[in-house]
Coordinates of N, CA and C in Angstrom, one line a residue:
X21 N -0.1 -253.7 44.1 CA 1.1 -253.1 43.7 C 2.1 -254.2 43.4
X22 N 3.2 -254.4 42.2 CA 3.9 -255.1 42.0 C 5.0 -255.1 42.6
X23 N 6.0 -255.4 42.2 CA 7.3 -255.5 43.4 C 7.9 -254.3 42.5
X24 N 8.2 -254.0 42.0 CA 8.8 -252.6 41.5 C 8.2 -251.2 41.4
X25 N 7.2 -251.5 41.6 CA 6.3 -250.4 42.3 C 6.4 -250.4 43.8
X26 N 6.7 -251.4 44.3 CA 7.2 -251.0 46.1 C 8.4 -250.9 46.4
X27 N 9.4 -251.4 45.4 CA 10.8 -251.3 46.0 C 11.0 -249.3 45.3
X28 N 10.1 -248.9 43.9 CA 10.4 -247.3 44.1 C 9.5 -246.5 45.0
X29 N 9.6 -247.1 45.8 CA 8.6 -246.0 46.3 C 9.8 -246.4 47.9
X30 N 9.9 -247.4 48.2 CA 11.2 -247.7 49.5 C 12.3 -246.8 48.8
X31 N 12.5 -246.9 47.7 CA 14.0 -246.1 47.4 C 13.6 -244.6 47.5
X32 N 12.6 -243.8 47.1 CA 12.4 -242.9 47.4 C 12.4 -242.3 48.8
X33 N 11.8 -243.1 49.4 CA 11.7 -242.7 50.8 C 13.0 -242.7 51.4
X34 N 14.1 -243.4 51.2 CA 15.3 -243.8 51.5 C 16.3 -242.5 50.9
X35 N 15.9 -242.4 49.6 CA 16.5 -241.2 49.3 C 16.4 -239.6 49.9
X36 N 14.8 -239.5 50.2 CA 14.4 -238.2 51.0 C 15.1 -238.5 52.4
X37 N 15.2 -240.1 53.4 CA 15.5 -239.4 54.4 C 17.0 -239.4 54.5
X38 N 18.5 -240.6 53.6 CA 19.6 -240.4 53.3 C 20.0 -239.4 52.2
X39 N 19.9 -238.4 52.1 CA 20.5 -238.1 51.1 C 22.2 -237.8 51.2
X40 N 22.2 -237.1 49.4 CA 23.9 -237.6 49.8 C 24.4 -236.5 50.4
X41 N 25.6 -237.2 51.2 CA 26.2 -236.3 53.0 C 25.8 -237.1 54.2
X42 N 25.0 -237.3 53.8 CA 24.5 -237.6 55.6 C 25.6 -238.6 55.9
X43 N 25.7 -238.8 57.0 CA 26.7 -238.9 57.8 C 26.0 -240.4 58.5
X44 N 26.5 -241.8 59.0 CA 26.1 -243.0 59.0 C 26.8 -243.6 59.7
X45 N 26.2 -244.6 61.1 CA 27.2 -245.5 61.5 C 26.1 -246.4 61.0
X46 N 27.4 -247.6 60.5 CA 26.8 -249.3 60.6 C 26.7 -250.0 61.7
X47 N 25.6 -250.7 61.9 CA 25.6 -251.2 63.9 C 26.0 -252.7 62.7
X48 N 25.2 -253.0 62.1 CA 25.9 -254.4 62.0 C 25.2 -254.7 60.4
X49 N 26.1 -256.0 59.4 CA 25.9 -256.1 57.9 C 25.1 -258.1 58.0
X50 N 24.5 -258.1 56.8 CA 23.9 -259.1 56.5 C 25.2 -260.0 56.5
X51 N 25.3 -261.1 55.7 CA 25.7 -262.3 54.8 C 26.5 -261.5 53.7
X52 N 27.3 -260.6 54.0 CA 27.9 -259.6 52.7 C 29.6 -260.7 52.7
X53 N 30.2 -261.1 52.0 CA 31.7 -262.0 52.3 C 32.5 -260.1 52.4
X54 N 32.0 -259.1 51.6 CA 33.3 -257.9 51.7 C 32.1 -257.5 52.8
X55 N 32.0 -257.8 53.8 CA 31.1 -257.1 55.2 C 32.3 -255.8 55.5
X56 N 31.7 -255.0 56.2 CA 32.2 -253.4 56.6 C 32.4 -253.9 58.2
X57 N 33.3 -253.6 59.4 CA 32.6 -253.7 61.0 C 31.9 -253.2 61.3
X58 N 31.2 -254.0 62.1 CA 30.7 -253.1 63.0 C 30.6 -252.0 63.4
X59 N 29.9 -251.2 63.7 CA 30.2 -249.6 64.5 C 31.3 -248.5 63.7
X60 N 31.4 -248.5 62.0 CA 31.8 -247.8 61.2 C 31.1 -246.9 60.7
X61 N 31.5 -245.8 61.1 CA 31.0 -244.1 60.4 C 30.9 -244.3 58.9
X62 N 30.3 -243.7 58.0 CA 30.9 -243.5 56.7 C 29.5 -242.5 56.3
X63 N 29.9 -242.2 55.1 CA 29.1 -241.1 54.4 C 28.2 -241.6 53.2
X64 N 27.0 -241.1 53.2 CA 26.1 -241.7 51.7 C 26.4 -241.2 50.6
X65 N 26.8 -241.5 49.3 CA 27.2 -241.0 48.4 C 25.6 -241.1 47.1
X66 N 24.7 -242.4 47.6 CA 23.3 -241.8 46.9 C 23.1 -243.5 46.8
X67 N 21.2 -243.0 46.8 CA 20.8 -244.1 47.0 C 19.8 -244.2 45.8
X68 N 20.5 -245.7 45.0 CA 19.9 -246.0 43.8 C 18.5 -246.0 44.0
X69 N 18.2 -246.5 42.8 CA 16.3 -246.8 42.1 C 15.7 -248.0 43.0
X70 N 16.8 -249.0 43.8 CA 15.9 -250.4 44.4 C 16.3 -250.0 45.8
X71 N 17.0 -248.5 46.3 CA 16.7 -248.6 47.6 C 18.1 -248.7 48.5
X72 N 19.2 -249.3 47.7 CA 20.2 -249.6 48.2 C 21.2 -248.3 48.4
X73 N 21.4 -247.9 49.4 CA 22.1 -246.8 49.9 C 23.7 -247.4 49.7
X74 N 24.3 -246.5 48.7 CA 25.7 -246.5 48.4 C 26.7 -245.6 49.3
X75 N 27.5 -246.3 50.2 CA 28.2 -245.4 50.9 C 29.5 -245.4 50.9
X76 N 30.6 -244.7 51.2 CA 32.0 -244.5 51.3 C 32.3 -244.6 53.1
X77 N 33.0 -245.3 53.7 CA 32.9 -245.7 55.1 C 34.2 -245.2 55.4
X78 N 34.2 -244.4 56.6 CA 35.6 -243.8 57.6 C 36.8 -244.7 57.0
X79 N 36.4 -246.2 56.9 CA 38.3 -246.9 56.4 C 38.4 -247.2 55.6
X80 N 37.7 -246.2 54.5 CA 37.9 -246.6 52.9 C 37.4 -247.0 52.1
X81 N 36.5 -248.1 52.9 CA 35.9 -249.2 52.2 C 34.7 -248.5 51.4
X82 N 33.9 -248.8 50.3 CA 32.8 -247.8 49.4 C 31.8 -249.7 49.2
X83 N 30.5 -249.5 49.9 CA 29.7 -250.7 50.0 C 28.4 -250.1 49.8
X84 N 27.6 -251.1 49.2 CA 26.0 -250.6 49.2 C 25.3 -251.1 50.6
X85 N 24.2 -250.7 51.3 CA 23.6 -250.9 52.5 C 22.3 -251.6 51.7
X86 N 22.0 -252.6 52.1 CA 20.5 -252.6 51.7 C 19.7 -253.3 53.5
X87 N 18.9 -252.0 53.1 CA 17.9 -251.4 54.7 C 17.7 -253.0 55.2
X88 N 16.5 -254.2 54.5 CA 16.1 -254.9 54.7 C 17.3 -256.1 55.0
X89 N 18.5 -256.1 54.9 CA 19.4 -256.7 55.4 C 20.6 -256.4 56.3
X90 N 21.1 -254.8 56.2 CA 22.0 -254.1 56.9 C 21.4 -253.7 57.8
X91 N 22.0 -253.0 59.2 CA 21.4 -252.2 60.3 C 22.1 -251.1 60.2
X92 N 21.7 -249.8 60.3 CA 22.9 -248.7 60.4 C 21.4 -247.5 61.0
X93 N 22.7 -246.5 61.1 CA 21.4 -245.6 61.6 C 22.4 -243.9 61.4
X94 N 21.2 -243.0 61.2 CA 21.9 -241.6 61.1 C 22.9 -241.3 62.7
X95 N 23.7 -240.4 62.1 CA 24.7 -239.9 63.5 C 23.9 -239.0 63.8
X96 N 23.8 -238.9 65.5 CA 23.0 -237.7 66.1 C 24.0 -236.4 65.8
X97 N 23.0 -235.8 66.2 CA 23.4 -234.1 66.4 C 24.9 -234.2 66.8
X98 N 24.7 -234.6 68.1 CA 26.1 -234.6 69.3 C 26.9 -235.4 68.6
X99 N 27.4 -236.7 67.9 CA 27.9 -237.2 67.4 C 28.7 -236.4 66.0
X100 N 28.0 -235.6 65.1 CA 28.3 -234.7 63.9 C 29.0 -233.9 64.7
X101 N 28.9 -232.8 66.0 CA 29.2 -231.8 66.8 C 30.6 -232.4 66.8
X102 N 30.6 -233.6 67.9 CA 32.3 -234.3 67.8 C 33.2 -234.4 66.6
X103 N 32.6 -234.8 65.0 CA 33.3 -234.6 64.2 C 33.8 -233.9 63.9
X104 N 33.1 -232.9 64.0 CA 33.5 -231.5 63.6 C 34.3 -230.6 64.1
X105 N 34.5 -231.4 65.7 CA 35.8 -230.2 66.6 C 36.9 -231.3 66.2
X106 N 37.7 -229.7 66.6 CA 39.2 -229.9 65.8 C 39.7 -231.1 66.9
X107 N 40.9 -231.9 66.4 CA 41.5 -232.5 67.6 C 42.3 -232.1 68.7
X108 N 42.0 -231.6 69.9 CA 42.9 -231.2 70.6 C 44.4 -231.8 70.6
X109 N 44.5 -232.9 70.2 CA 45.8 -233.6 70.7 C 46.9 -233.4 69.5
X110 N 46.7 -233.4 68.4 CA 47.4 -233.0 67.2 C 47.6 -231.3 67.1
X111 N 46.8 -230.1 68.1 CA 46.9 -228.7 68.5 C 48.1 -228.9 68.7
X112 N 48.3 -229.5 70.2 CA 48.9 -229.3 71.2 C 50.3 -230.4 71.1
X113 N 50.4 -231.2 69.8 CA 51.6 -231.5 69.7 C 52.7 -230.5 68.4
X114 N 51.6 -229.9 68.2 CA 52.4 -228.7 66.9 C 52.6 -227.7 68.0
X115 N 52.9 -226.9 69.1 CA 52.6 -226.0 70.2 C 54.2 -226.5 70.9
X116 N 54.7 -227.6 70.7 CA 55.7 -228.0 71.5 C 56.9 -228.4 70.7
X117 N 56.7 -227.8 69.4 CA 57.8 -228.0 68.6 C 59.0 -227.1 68.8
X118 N 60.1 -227.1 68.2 CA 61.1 -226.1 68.3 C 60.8 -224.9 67.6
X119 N 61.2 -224.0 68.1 CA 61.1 -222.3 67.6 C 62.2 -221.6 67.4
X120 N 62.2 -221.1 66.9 CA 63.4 -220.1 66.1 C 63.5 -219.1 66.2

């Protein structure tokens, strides 16, 4: 198998198990100079033909992942669950405003 016959077949696989949405923390980045931190949420927006997973990250930043140099991993269940509830603390400071 040549090298482009294994890197489509890593991008494939990478695409069946990121697809775009899924939901991502970075645990930690290669030798990148625009590196992302550590322990940043962000979202996949699609993962090219050589594998490199394109993402949009919680503080803006929009970086490619590549598997064999970045570490990151899907957010669990319970983690998505947190995202998705509303914030109690921003409720409960609209609740204490003036009324008329």
């Amino acid at each position: 198998m040549n090298e482009w016959d294994r890197l489509h077949r890593m991008a494939e696989r990478y695409k069946a198990e990121y697809p775009s949405g899924t939901r991502i923390m970075l645990l930690s980045m290669g030798e990148d100079m625009h590196r992302v931190g550590d322990n940043t949420r962000g979202t996949v927006l699609t993962v090219d033909d050589i594998g490199t997973l394109h993402c949009k990250f919680d503080n803006g930043r929009v970086l490619g992942l590549i598997p064999s140099e970045d570490s990151f991993r899907k957010l669990t269940e319970e983690e998505l669950a947190e995202e998705r509830e509303p914030d109690l603390d921003e409720d409960e400071d609209e609740d204490f405003g003036m009324r008329m």
